[in-house]
Short mmCIF file of C-alpha atoms in Angstrom, two decimals:
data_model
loop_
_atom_site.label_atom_id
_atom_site.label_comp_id
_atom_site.label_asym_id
_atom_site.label_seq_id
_atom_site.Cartn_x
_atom_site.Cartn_y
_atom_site.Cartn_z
CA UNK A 97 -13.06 -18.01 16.86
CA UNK A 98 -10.36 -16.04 18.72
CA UNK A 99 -11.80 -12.06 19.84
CA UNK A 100 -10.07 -8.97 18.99
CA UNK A 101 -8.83 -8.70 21.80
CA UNK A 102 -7.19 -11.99 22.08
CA UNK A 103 -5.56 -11.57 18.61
CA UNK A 104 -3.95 -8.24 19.17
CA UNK A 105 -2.75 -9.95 23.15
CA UNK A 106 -0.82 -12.68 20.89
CA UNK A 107 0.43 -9.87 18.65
CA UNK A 108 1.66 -8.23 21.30
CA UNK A 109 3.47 -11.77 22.56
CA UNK A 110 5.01 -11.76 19.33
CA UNK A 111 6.44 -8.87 19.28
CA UNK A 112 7.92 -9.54 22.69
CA UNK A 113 9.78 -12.56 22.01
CA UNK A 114 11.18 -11.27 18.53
CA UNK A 115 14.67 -10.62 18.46
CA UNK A 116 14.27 -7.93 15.87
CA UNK A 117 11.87 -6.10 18.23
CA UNK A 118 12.14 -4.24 21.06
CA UNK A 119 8.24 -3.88 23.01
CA UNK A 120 8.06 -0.47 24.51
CA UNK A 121 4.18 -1.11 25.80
CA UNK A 122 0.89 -2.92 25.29
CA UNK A 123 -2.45 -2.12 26.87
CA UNK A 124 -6.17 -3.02 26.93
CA UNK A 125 -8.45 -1.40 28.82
CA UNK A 126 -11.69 -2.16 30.24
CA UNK A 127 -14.61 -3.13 28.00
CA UNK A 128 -17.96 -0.07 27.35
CA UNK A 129 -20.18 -1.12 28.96
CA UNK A 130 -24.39 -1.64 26.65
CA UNK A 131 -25.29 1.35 28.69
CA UNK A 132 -22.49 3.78 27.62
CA UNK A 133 -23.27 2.83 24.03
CA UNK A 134 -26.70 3.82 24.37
CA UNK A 135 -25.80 6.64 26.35
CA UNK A 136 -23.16 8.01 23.58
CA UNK A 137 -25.54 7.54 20.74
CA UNK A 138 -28.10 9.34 21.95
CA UNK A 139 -25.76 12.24 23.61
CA UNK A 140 -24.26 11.83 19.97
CA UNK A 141 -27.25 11.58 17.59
CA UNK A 142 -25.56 8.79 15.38
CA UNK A 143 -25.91 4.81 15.63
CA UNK A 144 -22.51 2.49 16.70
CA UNK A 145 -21.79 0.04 13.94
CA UNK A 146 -21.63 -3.18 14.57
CA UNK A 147 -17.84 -3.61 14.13
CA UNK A 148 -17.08 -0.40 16.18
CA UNK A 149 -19.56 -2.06 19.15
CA UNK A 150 -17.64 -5.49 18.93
CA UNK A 151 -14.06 -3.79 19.71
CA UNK A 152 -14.71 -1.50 22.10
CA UNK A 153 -16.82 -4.18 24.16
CA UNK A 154 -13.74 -5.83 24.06
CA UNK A 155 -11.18 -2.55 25.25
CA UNK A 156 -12.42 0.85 25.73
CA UNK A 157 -8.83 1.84 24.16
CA UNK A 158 -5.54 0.03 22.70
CA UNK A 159 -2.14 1.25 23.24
CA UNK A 160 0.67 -0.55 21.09
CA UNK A 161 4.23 0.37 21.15
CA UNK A 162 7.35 -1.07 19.61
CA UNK A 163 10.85 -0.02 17.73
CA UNK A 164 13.40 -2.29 15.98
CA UNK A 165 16.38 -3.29 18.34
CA UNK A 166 18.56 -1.38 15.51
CA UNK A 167 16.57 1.87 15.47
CA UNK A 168 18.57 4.66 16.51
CA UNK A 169 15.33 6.57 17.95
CA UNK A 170 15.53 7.62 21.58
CA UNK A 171 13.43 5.90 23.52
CA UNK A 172 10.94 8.20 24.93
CA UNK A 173 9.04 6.24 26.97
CA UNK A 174 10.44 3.03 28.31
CA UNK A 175 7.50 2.11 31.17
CA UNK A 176 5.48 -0.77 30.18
CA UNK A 177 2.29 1.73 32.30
CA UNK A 178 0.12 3.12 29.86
CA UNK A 179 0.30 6.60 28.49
CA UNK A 180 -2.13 8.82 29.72
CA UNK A 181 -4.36 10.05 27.36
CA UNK A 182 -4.01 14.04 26.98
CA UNK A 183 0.11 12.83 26.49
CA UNK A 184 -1.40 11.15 22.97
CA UNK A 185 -2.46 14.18 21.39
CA UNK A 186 0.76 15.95 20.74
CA UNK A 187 1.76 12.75 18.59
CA UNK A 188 5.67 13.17 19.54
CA UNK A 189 6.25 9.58 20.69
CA UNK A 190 9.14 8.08 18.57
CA UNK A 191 8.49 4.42 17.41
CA UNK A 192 8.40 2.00 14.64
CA UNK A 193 5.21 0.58 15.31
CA UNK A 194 2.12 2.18 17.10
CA UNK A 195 -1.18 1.73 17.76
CA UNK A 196 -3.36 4.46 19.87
CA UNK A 197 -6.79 3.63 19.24
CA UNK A 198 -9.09 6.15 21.80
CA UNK A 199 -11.64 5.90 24.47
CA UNK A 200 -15.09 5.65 22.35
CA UNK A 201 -16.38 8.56 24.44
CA UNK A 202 -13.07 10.85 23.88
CA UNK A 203 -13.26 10.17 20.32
CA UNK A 204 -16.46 11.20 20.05
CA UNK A 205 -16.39 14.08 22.10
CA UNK A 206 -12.85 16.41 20.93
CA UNK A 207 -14.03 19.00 19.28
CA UNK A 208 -11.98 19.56 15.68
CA UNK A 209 -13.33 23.00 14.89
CA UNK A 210 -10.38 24.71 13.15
CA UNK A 211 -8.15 21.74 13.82
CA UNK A 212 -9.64 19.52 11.09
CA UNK A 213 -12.62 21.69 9.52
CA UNK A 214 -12.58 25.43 8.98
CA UNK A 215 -14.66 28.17 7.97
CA UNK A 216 -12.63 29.23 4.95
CA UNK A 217 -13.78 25.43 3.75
CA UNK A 218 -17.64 26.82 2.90
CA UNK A 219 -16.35 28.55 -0.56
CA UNK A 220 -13.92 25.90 -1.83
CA UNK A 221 -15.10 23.55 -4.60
CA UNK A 222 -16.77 20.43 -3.68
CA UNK A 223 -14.61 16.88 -3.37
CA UNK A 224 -15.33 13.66 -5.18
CA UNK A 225 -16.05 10.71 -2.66
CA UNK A 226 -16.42 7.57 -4.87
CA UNK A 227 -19.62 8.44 -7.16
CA UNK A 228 -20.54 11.74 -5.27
CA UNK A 229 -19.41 15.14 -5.06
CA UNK A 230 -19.26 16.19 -1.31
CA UNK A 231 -19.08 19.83 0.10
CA UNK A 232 -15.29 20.17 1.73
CA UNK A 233 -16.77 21.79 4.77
CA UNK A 234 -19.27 19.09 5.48
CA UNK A 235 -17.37 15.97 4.87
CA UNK A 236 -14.50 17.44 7.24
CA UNK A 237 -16.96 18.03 9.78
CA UNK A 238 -17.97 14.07 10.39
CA UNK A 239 -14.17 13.17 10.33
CA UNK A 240 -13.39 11.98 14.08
CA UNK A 241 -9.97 10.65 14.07
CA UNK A 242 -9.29 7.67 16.34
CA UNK A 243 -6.17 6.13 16.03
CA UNK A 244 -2.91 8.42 16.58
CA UNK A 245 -0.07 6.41 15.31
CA UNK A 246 2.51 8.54 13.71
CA UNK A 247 3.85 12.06 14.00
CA UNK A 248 1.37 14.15 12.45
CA UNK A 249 -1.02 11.08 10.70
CA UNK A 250 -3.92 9.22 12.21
CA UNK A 251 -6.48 7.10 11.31
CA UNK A 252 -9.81 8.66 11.52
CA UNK A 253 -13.61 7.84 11.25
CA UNK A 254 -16.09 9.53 8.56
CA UNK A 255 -19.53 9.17 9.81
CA UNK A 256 -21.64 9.40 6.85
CA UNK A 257 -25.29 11.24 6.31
CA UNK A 258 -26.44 7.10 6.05
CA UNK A 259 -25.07 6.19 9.12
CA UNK A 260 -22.05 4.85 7.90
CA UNK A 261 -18.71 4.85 9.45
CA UNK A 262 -16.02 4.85 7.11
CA UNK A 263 -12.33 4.60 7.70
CA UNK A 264 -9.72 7.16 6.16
CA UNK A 265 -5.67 8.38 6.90
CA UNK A 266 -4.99 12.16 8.05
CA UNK A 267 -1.73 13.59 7.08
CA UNK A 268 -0.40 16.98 7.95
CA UNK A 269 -1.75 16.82 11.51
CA UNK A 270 -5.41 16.29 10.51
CA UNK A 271 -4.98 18.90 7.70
CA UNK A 272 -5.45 16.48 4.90
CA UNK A 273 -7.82 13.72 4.62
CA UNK A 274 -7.85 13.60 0.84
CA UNK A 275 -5.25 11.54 0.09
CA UNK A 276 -6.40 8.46 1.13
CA UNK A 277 -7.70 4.88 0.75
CA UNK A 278 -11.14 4.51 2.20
CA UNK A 279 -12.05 1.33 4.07
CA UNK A 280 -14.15 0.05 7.25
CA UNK A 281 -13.00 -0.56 10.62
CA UNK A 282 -12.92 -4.43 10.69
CA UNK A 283 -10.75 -4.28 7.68
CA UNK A 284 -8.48 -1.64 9.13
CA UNK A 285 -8.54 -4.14 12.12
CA UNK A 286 -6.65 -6.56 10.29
CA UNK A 287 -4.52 -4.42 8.37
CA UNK A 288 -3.38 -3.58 11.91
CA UNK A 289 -2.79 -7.52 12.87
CA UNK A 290 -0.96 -8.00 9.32
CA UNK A 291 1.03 -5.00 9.28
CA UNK A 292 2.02 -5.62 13.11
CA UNK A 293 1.42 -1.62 13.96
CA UNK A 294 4.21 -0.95 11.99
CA UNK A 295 3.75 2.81 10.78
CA UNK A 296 5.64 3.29 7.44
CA UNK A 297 3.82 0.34 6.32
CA UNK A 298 0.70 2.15 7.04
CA UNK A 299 1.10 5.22 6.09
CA UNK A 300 2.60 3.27 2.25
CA UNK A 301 -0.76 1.05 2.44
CA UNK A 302 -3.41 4.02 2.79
CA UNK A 303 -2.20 6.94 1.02
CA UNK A 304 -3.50 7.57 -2.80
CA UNK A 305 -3.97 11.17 -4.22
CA UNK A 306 -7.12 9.88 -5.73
CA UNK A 307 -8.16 7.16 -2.79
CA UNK A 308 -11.35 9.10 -2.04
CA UNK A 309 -12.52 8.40 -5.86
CA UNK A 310 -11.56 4.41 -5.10
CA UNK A 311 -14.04 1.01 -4.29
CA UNK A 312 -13.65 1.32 -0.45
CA UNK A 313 -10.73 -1.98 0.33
CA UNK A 314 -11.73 -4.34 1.86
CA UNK A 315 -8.65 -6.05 3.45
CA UNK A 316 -10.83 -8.71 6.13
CA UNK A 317 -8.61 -12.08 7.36
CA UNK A 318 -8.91 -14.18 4.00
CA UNK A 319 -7.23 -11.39 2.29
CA UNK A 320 -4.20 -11.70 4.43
CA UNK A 321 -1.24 -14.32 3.62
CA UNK A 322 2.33 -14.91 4.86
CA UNK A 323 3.03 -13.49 1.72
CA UNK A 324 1.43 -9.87 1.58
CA UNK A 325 2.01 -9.05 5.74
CA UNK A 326 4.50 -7.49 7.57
CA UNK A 327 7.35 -9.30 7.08
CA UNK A 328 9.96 -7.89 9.68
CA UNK A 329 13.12 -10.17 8.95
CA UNK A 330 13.67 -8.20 5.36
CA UNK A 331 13.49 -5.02 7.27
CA UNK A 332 17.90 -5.23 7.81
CA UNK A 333 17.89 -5.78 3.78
CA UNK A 334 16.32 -1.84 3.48
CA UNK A 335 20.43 -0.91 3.25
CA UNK A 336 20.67 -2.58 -0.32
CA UNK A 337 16.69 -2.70 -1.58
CA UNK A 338 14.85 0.10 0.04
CA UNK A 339 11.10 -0.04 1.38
CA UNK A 340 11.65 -3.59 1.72
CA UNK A 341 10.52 -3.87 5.36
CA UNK A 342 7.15 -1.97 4.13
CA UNK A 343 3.93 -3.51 3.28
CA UNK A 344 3.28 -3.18 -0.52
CA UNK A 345 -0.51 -1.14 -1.22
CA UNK A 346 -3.16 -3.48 -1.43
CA UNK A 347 -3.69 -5.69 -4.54
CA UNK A 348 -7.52 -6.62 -3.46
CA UNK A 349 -8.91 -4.95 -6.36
CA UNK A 350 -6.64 -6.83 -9.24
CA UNK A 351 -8.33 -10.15 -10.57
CA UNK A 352 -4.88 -12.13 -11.13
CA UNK A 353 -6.91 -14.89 -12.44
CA UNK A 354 -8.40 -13.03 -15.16
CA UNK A 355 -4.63 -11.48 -16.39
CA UNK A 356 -3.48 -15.03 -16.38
CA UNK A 357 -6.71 -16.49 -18.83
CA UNK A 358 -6.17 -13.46 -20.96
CA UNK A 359 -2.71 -13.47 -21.89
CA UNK A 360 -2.99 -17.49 -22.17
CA UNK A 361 -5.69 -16.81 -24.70
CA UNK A 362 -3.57 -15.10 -27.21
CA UNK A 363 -1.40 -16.36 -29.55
CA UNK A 364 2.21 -16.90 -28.64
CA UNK A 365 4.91 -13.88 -30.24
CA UNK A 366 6.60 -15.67 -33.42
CA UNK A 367 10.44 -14.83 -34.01
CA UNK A 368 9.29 -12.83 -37.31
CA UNK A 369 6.99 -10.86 -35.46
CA UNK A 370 8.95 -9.78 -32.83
CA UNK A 371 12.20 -8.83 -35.22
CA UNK A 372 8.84 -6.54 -36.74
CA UNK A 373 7.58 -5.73 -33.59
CA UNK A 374 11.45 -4.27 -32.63
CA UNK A 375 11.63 -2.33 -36.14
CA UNK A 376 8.76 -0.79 -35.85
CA UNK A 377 9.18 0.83 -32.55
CA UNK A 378 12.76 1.83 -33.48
CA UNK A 379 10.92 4.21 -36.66
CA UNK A 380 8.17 5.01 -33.33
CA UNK A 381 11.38 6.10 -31.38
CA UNK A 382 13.24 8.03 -33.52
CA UNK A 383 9.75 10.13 -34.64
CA UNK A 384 9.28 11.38 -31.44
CA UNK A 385 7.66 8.80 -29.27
CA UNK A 386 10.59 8.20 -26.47
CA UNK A 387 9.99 10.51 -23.29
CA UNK A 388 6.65 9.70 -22.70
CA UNK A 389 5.11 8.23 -19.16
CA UNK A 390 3.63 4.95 -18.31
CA UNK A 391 0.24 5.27 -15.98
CA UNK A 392 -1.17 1.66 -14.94
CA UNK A 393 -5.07 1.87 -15.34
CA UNK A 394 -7.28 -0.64 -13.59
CA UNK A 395 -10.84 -2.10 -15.21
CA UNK A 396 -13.05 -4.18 -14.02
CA UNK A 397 -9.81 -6.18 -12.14
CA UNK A 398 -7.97 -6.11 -15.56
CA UNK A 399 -4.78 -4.12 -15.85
CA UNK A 400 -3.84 -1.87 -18.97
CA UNK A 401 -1.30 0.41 -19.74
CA UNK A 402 -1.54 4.17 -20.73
CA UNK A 403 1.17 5.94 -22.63
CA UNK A 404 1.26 9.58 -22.08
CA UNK A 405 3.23 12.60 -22.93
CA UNK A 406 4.94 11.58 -26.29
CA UNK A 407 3.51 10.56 -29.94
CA UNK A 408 5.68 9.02 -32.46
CA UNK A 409 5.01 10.34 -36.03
CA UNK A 410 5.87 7.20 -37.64
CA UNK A 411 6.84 3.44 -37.01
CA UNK A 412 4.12 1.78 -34.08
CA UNK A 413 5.60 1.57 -30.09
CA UNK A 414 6.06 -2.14 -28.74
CA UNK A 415 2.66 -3.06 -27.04
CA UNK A 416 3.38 -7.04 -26.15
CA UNK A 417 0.05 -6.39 -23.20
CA UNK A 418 -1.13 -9.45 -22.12
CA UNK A 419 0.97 -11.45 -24.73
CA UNK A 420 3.09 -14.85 -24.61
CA UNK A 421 6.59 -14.64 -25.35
CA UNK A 422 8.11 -18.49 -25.83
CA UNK A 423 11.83 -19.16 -24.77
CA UNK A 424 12.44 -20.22 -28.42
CA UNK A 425 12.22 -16.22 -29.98
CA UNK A 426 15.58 -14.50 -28.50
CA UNK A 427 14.69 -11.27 -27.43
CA UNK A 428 18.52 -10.25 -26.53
CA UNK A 429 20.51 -7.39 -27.65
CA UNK A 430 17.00 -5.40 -29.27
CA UNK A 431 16.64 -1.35 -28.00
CA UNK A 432 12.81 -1.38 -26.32
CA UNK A 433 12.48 1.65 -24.00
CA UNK A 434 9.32 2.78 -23.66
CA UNK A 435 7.82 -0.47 -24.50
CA UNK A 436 4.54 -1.83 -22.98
CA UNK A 437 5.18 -5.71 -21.35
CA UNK A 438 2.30 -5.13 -18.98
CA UNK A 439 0.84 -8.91 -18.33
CA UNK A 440 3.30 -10.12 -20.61
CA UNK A 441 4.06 -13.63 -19.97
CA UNK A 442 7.71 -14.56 -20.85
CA UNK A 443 9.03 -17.27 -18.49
CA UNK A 444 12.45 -18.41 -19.19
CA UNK A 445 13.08 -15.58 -22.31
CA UNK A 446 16.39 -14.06 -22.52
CA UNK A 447 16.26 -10.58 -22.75
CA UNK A 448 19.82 -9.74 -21.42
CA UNK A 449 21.78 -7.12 -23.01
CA UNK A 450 18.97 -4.56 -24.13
CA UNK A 451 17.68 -1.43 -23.08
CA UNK A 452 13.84 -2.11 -21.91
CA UNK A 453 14.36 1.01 -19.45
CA UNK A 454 11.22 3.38 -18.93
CA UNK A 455 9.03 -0.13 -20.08
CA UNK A 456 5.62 -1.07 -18.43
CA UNK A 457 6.37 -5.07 -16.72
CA UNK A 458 3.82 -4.89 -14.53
CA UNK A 459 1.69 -8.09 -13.45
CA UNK A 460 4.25 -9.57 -16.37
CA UNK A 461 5.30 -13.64 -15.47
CA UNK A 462 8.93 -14.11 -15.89
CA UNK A 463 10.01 -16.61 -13.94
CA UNK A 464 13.44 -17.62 -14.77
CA UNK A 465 14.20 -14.53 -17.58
CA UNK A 466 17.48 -13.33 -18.32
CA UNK A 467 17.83 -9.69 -17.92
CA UNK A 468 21.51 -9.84 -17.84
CA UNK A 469 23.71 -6.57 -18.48
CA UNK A 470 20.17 -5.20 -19.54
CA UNK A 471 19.36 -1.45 -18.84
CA UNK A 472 16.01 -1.34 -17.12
CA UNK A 473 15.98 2.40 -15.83
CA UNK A 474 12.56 3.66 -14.33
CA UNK A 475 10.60 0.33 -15.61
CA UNK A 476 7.81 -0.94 -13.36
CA UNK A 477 7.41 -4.28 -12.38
CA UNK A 478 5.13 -3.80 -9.95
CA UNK A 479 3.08 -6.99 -8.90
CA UNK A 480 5.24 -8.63 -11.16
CA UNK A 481 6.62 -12.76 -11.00
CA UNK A 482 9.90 -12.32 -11.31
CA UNK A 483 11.60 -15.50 -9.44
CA UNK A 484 14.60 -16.79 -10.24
CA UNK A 485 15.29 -13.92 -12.68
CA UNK A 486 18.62 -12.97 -13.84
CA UNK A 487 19.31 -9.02 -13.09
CA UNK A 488 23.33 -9.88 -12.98
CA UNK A 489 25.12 -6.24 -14.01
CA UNK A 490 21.88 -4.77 -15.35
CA UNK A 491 20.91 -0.77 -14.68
CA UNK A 492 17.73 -0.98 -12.48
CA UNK A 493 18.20 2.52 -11.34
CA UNK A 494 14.54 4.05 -10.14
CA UNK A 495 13.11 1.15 -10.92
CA UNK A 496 9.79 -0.29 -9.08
CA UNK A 497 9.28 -3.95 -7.75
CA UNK A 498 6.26 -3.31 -5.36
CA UNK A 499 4.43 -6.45 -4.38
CA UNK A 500 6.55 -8.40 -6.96
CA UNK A 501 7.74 -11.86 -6.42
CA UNK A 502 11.38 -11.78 -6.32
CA UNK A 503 12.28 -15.22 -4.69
CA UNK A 504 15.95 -16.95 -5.66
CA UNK A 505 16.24 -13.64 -8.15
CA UNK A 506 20.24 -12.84 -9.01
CA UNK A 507 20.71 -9.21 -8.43
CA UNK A 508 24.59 -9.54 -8.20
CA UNK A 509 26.18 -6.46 -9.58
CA UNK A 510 23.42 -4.52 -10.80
CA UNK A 511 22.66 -1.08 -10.10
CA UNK A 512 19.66 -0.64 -7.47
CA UNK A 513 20.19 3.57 -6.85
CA UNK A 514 16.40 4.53 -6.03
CA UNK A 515 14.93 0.64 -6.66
CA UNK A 516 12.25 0.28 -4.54
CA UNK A 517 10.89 -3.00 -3.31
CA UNK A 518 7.73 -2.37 -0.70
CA UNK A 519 5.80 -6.16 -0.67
CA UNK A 520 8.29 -7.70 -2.55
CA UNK A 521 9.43 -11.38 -1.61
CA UNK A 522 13.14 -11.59 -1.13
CA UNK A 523 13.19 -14.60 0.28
CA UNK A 524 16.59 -16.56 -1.00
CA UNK A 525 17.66 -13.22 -3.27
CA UNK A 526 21.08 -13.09 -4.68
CA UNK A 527 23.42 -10.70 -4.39
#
């Protein structure tokens, strides 16, 4: 098996030969050596994981550096010598991808009183950390941050009570730490080797208002495919499908498996249901039920939507969840806004022609639909298969394709104002 080390010296190769990519520096350093680990836990009063101990006997210290040949950043530094140190701290270095990971020994030793924990923290209100409520003042005091990589976010450390060493983003210029995805540090390793250093993807990947309440990801090397890494020839299609040169969050904690058995368990949508289905939710509409929000809620790896912020008085709004739609009902020229596909699978259906805008498609397989002319405002595919789809003329202002599948997809003509596409697959798009 290849070492850290090695991995991240191949990345670096990579990056050198790319065309895309222009290398502005790469350095290792020289390995800890078993007596400064002994020295710094003790000096310290904590114990080294495992994972920690296996990188830093490695490098003492990683420096990665690289922008896109088409960035318009100045280059700041264009030595291939590595930056010293006390020149990381001010975070001002312009790039597209970075990597600072510290010293073991400086890490441990900066002092972050009234840089990262304060006294004014003592008599706020506690924080949830997955099942526990934490004081803000103590869990900012075990936050050592560790890896520098954008202007004013890092990667930092939270050495638990237990010992452990989790893994969590700063924003804000170590101001914020609750807004993030927790993980561990071999994980975070990898994300690193997927993502290429590249910091938008990072920063995209990490950052959840409620992260701290989430399962800890685990992202280790099986999790990572060709299809959900860093995929830096879609990065010159950002001009017509923005984010698309970002990494999509991480879909660890879905069970796609278990969305697929469900909705193949039910019983496919008849023609005389659905012309029901579409009355009803017109009489749900017109009572009050349109102008409501979709949240996506996640359970035990299943998916569900949650309507929020409207109640129709009469009539019943579209929930197709986890449903089969066969090409054989026509599901053109119907009004659905509002509507609930989430997990819907519908491959080959022709929806073209309606309004499904402000809908819930996410996780939905639709290979091969027909969304032609359709309006499709603010709906969420995210996750979604959508290859080979027809979006020819339809409105897909504001809407959301994270992490969806959009290979051989037709998007000539249709409106993308404030689309986003972070993870998706454009591979052989139209348009």
């Amino acid at each position: 098996m290849k070492t850290i080390a090695t991995r991240f010296r191949e990345l670096a190769s990579q990056l050198a030969a790319s065309k895309e990519i222009e290398l502005l520096g790469f350095h290792l350093f020289p390995p800890l050596a078993p007596s400064s680990f002994h020295r710094l836990e003790e000096d310290h009063q904590l114990l080294i994981p495992r994972a920690v101990r296996r990188f830093y006997e490695q490098t003492n210290g990683l420096q990665l550096h690289w922008r896109f040949r088409r960035s318009d950043s100045p280059q700041q530094h264009s030595t291939m010598a590595p930056h010293p140190w006390k020149m990381i701290f001010p975070n001002k270095m312009v790039a597209d991808g970075r990597i600072v990971i510290l010293p073991l020994e400086k890490l441990l030793a900066q002092n972050w009183e009234n840089r990262i924990y304060f006294d004014w923290m003592k008599d706020e209100p506690s924080i949830r950390v997955q099942e526990q409520f934490c004081d803000l003042y103590a869990f900012s005091r075990r936050i050592r941050p560790f890896d520098f990589f954008g202007d004013g976010y890092d990667m930092a450390f939270h050495i638990g009570q237990q010992g452990e060493w989790q893994v969590l983003m700063g924003e804000d210029y170590h101001h914020s730490y609750q807004c993030s995805r927790l993980t561990d540090f071999e994980s975070y390793l990898e994300f690193l080797l997927a993502a290429k250093g590249h910091v938008a993807s990072r920063i995209h990947f990490y950052q959840d208002e409620q992260g701290l309440t989430k399962t800890p990801l685990q992202t280790l090397v099986d999790y990572w495919t060709v299809e959900n890494s860093f995929r830096m020839e879609q990065v010159p299609l950002e001009n017509t499908f923005q984010m698309a040169g970002r990494m999509g969050r991480s879909t660890a904690d879905i069970k796609s498996s278990l969305l697929l058995q469900r909705s193949h368990r039910t019983v496919p949508v008849k023609p005389e249901e659905w012309e029901s289905i579409v009355e009803a939710h017109r009489r749900f509409l017109s009572s009050g039920g349109a102008g409501g929000q979709w949240q996506s809620l996640l359970i035990n790896g299943l998916v569900i939507g949650l309507y929020e912020g409207a109640v129709g008085r009469s009539g019943e709004q579209a929930q197709l969840e986890h449903r089969r739609l066969l090409p054989s009902v026509d599901c053109s020229k119907v009004a659905l806004p509002y509507a609930n596909f989430c997990g819907l699978e519908a491959r080959r259906v022709d929806f073209s022609q309606s309004d499904f805008s402000h809908c819930l498609f996410t996780d939905a397989r639709l290979e091969r639909a027909n969304f032609e002319g359709s309006l499709l405002r603010q709906s969420d595919f995210s996750r979604a298969d959508l290859r080979g789809v027809n979006f020819r003329k339809a409105d897909l202002r504001a809407a959301d394709f994270e992490n969806c599948d959009l290979r051989g997809a037709d998007f000539r003509d249709a409106c993308l104002e404030g689309a986003r596409f972070p993870g998706a697959q454009l591979e052989s798009i139209i348009r």
